[in-house]
Coordinates of C-alpha atoms in Angstrom, one line a residue:
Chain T
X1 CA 14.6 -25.9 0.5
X2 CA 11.7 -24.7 -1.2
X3 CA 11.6 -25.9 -5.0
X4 CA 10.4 -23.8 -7.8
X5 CA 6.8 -25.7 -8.3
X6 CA 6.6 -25.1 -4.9
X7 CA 7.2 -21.0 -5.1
X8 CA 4.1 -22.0 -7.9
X9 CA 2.2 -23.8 -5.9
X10 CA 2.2 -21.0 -3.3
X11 CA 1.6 -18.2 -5.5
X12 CA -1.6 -19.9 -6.9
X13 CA -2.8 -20.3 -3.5
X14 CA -2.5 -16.8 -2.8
X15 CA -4.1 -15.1 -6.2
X16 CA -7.1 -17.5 -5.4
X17 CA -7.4 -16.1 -2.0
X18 CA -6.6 -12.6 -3.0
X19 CA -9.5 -12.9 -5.6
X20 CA -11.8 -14.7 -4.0
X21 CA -11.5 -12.7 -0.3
X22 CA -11.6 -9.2 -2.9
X23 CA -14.9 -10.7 -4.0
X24 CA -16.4 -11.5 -0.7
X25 CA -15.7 -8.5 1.1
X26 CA -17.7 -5.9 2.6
X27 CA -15.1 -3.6 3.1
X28 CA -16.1 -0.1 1.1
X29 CA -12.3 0.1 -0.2
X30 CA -12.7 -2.8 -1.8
X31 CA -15.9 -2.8 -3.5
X32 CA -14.9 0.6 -4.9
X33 CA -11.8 -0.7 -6.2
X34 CA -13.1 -2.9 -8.7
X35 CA -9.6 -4.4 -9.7
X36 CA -8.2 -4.7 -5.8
X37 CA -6.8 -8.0 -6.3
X38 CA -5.2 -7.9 -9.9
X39 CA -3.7 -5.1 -8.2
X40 CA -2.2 -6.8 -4.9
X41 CA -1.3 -9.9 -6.6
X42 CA 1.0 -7.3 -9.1
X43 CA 2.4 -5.9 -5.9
X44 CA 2.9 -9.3 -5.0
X45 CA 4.7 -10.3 -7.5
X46 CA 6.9 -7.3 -7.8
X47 CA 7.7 -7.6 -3.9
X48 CA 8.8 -10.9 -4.8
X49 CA 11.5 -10.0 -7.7
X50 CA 12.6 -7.6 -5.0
X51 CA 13.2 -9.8 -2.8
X52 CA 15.1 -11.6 -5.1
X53 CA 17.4 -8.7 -6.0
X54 CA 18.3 -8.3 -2.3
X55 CA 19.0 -12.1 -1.8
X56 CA 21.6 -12.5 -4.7
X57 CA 23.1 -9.2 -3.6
X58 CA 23.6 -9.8 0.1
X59 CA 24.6 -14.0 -1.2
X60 CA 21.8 -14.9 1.0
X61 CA 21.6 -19.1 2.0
X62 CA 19.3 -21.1 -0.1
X63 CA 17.6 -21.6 3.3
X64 CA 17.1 -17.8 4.1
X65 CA 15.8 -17.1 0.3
X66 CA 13.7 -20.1 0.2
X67 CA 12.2 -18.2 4.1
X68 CA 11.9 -15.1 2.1
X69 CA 10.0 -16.6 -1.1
X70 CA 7.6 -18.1 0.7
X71 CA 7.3 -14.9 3.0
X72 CA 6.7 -12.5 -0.3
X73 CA 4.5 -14.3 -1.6
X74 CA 2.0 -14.5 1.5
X75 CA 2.7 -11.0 2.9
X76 CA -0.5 -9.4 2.0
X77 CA -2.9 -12.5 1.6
X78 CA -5.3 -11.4 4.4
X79 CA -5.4 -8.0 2.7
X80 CA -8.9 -8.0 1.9
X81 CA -10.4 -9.8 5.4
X82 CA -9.2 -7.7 8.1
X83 CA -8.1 -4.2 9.0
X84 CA -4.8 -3.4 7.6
X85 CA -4.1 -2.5 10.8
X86 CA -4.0 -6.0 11.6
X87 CA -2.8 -7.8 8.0
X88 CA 0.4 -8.4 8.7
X89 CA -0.8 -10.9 12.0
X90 CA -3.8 -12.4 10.1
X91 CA -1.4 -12.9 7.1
X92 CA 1.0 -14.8 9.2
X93 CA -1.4 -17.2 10.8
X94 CA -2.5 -17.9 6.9
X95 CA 0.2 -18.5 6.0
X96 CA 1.6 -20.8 9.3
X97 CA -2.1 -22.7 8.0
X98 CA -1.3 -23.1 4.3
X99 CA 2.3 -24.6 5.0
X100 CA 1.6 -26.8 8.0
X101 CA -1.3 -28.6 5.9
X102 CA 1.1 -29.0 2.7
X103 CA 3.9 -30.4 5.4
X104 CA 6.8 -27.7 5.1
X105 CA 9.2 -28.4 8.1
X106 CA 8.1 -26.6 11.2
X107 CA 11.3 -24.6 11.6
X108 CA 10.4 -23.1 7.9
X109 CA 6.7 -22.3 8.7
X110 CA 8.1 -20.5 11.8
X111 CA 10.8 -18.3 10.4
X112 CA 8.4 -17.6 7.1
X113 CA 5.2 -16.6 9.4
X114 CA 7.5 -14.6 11.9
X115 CA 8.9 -12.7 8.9
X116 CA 4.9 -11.8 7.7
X117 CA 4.2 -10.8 10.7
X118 CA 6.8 -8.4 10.9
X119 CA 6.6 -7.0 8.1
X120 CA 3.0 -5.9 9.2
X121 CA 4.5 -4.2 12.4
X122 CA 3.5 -0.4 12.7
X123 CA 6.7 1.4 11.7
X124 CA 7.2 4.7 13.6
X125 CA 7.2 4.6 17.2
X126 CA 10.7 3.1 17.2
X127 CA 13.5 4.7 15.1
X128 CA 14.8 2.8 12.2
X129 CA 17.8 1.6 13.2
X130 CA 16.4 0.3 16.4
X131 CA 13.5 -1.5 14.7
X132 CA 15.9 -3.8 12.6
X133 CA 17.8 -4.7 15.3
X134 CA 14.2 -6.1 16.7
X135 CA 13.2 -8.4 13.3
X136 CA 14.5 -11.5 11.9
X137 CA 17.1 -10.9 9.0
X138 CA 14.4 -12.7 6.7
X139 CA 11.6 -10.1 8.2
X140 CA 14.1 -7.1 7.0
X141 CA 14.4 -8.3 3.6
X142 CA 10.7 -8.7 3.3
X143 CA 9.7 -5.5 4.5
X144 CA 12.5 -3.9 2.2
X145 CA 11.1 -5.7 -0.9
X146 CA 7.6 -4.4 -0.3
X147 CA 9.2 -0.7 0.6
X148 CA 10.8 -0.6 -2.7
X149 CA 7.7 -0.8 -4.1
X150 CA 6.7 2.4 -3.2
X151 CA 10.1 4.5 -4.0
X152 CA 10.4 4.6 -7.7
X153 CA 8.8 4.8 -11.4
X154 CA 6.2 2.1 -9.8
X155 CA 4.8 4.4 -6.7
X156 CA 5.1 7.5 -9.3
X157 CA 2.7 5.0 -11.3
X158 CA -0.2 3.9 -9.5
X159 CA -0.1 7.6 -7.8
X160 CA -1.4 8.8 -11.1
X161 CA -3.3 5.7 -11.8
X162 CA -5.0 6.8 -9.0
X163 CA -4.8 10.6 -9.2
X164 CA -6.7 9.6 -12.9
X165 CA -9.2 7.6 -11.8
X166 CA -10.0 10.7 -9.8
X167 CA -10.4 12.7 -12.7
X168 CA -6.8 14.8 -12.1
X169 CA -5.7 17.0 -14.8
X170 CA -1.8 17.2 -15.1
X171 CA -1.2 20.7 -13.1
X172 CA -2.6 18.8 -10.3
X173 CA -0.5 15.5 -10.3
X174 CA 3.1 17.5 -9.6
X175 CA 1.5 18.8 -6.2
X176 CA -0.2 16.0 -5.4
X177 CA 2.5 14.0 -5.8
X178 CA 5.1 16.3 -4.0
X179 CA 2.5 17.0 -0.8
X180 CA 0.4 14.1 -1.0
X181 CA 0.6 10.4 0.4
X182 CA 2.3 9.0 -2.2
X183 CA 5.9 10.9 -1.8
X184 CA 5.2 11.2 1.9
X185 CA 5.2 7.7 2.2
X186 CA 8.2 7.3 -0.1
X187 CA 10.0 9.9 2.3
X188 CA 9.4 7.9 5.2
X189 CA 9.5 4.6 4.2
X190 CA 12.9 5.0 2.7
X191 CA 14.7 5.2 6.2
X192 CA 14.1 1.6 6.9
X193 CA 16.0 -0.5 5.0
X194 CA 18.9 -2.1 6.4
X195 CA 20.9 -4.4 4.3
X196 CA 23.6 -2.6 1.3
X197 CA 21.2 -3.8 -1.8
X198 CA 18.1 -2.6 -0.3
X199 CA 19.7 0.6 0.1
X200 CA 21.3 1.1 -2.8
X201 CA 18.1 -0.1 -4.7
X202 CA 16.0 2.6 -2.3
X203 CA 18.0 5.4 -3.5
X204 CA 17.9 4.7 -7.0
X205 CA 14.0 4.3 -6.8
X206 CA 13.1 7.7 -4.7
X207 CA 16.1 9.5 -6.7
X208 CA 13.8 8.4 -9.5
X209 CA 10.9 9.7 -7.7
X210 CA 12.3 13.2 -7.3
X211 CA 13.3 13.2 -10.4
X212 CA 10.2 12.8 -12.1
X213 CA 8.9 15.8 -9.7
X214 CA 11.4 17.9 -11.0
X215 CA 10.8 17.2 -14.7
X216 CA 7.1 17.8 -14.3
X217 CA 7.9 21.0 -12.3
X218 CA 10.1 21.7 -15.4
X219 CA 7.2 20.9 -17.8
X220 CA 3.9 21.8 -16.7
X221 CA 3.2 25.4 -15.7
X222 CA 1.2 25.3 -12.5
X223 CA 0.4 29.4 -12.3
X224 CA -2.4 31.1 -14.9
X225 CA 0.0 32.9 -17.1
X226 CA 3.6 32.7 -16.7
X227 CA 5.5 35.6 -16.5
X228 CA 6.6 36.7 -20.0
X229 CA 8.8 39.6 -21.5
Chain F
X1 CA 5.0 44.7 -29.6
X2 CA 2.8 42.6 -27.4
X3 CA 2.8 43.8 -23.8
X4 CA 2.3 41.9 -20.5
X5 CA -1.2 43.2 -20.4
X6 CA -2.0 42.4 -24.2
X7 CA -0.9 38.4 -23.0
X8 CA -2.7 38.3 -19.9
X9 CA -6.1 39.8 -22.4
X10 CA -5.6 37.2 -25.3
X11 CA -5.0 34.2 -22.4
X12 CA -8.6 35.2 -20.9
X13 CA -10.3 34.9 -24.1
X14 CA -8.7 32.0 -25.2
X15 CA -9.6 30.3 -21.7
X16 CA -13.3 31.5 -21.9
X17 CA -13.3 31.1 -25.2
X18 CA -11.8 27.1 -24.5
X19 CA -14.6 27.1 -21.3
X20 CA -17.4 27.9 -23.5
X21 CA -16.9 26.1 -26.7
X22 CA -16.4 22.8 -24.6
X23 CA -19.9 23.3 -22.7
X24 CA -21.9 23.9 -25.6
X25 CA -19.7 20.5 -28.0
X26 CA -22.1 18.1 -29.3
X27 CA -18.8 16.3 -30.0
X28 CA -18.7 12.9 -28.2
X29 CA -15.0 13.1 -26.7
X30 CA -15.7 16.4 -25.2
X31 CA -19.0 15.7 -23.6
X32 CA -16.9 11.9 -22.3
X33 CA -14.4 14.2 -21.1
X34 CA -15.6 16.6 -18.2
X35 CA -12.6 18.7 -17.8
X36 CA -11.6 19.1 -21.5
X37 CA -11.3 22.8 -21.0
X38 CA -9.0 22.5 -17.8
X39 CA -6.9 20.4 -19.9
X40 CA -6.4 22.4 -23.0
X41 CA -5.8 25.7 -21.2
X42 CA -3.3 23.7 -19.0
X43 CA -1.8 22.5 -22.1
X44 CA -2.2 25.9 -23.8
X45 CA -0.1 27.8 -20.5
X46 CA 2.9 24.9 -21.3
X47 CA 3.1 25.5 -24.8
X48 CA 3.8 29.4 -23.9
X49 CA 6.0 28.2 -21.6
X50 CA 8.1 26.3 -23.9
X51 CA 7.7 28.6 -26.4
X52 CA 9.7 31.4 -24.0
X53 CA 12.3 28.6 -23.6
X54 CA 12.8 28.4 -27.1
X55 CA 12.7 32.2 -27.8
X56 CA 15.4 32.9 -25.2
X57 CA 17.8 30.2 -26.1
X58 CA 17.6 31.6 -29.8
X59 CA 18.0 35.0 -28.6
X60 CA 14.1 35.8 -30.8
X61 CA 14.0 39.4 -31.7
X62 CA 11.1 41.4 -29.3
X63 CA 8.8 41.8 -32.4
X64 CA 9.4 37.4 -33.4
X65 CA 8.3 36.8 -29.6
X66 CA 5.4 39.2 -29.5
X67 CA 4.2 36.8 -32.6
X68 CA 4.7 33.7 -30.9
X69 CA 3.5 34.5 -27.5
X70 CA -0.2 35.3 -29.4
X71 CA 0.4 32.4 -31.6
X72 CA 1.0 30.1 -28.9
X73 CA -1.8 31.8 -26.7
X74 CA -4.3 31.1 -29.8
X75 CA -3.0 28.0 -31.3
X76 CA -5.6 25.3 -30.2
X77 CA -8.4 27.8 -29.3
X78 CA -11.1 25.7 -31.9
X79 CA -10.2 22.6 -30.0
X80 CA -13.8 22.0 -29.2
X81 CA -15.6 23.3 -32.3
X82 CA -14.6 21.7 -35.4
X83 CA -12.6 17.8 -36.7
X84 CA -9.1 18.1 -35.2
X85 CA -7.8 18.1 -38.5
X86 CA -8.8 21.4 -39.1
X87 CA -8.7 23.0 -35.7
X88 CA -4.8 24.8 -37.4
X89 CA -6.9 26.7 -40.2
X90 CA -10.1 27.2 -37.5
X91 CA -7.6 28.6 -35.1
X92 CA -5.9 31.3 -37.3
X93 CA -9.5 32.1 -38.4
X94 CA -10.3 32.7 -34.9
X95 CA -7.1 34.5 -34.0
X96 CA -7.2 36.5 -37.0
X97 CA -10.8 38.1 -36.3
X98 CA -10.0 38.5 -32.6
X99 CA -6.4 40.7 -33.2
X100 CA -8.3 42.6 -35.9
X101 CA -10.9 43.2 -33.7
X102 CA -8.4 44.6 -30.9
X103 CA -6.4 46.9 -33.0
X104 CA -3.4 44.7 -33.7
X105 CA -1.2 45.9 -37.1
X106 CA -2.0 44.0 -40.3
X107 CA 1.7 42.6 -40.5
X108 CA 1.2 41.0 -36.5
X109 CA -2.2 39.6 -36.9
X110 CA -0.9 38.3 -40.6
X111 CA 2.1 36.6 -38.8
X112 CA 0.0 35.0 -36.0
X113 CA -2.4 33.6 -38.3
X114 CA 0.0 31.8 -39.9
X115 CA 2.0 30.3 -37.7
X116 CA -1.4 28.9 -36.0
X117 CA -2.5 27.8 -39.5
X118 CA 1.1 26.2 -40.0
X119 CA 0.8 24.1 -36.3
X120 CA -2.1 22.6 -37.6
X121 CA 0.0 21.0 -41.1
X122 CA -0.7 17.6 -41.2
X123 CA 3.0 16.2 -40.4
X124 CA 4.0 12.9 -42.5
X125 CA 3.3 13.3 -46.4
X126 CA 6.3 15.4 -46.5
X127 CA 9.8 15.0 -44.2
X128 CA 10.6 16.9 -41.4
X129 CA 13.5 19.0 -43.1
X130 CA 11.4 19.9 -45.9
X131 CA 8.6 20.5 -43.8
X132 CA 10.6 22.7 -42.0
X133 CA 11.5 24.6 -44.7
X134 CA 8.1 25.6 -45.5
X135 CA 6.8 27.1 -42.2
X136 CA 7.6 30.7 -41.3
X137 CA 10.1 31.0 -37.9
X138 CA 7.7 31.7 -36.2
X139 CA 5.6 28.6 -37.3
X140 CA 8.6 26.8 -36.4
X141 CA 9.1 27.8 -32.9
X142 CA 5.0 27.4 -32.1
X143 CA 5.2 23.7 -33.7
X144 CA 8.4 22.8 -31.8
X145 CA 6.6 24.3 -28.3
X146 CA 3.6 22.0 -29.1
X147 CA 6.1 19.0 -29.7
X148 CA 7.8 19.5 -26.7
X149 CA 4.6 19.3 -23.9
X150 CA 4.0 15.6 -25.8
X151 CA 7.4 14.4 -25.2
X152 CA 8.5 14.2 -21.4
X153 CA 7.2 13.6 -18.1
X154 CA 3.9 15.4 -19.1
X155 CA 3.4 13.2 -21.7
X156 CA 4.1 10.5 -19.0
X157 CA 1.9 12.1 -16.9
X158 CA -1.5 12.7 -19.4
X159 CA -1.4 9.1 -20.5
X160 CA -0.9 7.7 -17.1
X161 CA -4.4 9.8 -16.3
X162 CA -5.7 9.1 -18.9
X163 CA -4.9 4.9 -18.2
X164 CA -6.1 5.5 -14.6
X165 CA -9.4 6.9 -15.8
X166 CA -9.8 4.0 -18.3
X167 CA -9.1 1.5 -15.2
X168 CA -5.6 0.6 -16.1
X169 CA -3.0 -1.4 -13.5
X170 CA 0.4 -0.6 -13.0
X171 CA 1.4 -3.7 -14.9
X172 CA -0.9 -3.0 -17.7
X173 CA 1.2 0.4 -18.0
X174 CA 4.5 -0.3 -19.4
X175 CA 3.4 -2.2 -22.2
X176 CA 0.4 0.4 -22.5
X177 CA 3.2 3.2 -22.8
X178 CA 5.8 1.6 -24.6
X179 CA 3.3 0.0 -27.2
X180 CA 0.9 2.7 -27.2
X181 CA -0.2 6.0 -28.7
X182 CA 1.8 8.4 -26.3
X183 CA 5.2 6.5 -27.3
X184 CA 4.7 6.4 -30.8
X185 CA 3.4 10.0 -30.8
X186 CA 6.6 11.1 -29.1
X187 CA 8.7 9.1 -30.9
X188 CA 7.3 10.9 -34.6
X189 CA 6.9 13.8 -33.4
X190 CA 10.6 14.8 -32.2
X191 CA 11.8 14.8 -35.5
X192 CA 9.8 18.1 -36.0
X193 CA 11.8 20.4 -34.5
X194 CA 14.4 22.2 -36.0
X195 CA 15.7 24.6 -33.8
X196 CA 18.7 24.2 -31.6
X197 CA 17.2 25.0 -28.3
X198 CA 14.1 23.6 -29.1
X199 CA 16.1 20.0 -30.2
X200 CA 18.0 20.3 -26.9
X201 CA 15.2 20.1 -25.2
X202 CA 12.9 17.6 -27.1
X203 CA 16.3 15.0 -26.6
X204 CA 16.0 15.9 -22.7
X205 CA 12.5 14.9 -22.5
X206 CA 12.4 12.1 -24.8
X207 CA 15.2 10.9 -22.9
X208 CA 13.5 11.4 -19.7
X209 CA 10.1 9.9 -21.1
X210 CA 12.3 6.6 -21.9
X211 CA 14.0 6.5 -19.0
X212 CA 10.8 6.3 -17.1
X213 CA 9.8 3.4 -19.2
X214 CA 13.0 1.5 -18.5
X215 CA 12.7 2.5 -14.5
X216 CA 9.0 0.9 -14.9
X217 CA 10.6 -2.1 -16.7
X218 CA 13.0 -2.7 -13.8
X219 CA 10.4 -2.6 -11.2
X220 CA 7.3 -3.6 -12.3
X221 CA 7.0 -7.4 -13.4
X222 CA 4.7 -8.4 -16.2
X223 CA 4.5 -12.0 -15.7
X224 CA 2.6 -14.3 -13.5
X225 CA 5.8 -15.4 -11.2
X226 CA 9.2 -14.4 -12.3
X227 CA 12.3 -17.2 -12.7
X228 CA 13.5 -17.9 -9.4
X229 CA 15.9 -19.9 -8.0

């Protein structure tokens, strides 16, 4: 079982590597994003109380949370080395590095890079329901905890983080929100999610999301002059 | 009484008027703030907005919404050319020379002026009742409609911009909001309302703007690793 210094221990790892991969990289996204890995070690973070919330509600093993710990907290690692296309694999084979060399049992290191790795896998071309059935129940729960973060009052949030640092005004934001990526990917993330908590935690978080669309719908007036008299 | 075409007349020169002034500031927040003008006629077309909200739901006379409409069209129309702390009594100067200028009757133009000159009251010497009991209906009603676009999820929404522009994280945001000018704003400026549709609806949003805060608590963690285990 994986001990509390030990979640620590791994976490530290991975904010060095976040930083220092953020501040070696060539990639244009990154060097315009001047706080890229504050940002994914947040993500990281919040993936990881997630995951948390689906393990006490599902009364996952000590053995399966400890697998799912470990997997949250090197999901993204590679994010700033390699194509995103790719993260999910590169992140895995850090992460199978990183435990071997601090001597976690080889059945651990297996089960926590096979759950990275799937959580990288390119969601789509095989329906929901199907694609659980294909990942380990650790791989589900990861890839649920990182989905949640981007359903709810979080995704709403660095949407207009972002939509600000473009310079949005607040007219904008409700139909960039409703048509842009942000609530697409909410819509279409939302479908995979397998166990009860993620579920019930998913619907709360884009009920949220809609929500605050139709609030802002209710508050700002999008038109020139709105029909009086 | 104000007709469509008399709103859709006052709106353009306000919005010129707003375009113009915000071009030719030597003031240093509007010259560090390139859409200025966007944002204040934005703001300008909510305030109507909830102004007609508040005017239905009290069942306003035609010749009490004709005033308000103007007023509400006019009420931040010096934004850009004088201290904010007498942009009220700049306003209703403005207003005032503009109705006279179009023909309007003595008793309208003498009704907008003062309900623009009455938004601009500095709130907080004396309390809200009191306050209340000083300002024409009319005053009222304007004030309220001004409240109510810094109370909700377009409050939410401008300071979530506004901390994207300044660079702000996702985890920086809920302390930011909670701790910050946009809460505390909200939270002293819902007292000053007074009617019963307008209360109804400044509850709603405050409601709503809190809510998103404790949705943002729920999800987004603030410390380095949360208690596991």
């Amino acid at each position: 079982m994986i001990t509390k210094d030990q979640v620590l221990e791994i976490g530290s790892f991975v904010k060095d590597y976040l930083k220092e991969s953020a501040a070696s990289s060539d990639q244009e996204w990154v060097q315009s994003f001047p706080r890229a890995a504050d940002h994914h070690w947040q993500h990281t973070l919040n993936v990881l109380a997630n995951a948390e919330k689906i393990l006490e509600g599902e009364g996952a093993s000590e053995e399966q949370a400890s697998v799912v710990r470990a997997a949250a907290l090197l999901h993204d690692v590679s994010m700033f080395t390699c194509d995103h296309s790719i993260h999910g694999r590169v992140s895995s084979e850090i992460a199978e590095e990183y435990l071997r060399k601090h001597g976690y049992p080889d059945a651990f290191v297996q089960k926590v890079s096979k759950a990275v790795a799937e959580h990288g896998t390119d969601l789509g071309p095989i329906p929901p329901d199907e694609q659980g059935e294909l990942f380990s129940w650790e791989g589900k729960v990861l890839l649920e905890a990182d989905i949640l973060d981007k359903l709810g009052a979080s995704a709403v949030t660095n949407a207009l983080l972002y939509l600000g640092k473009q310079g949005c005004l607040s007219h904008e934001v409700s139909r960039d929100l409703a048509a842009g990526s942000a609530f697409e990917r909410a819509d279409f993330f939302r479908d995979y999610i397998w166990t009860t908590t993620g579920r019930k935690l998913a619907e709360e978080r884009f009920s949220f999301f809609l929500a605050f669309l139709a609030r802002l719908k209710e508050e700002v007036v999008d038109v020139e002059i709105p029909t009086v008299g």
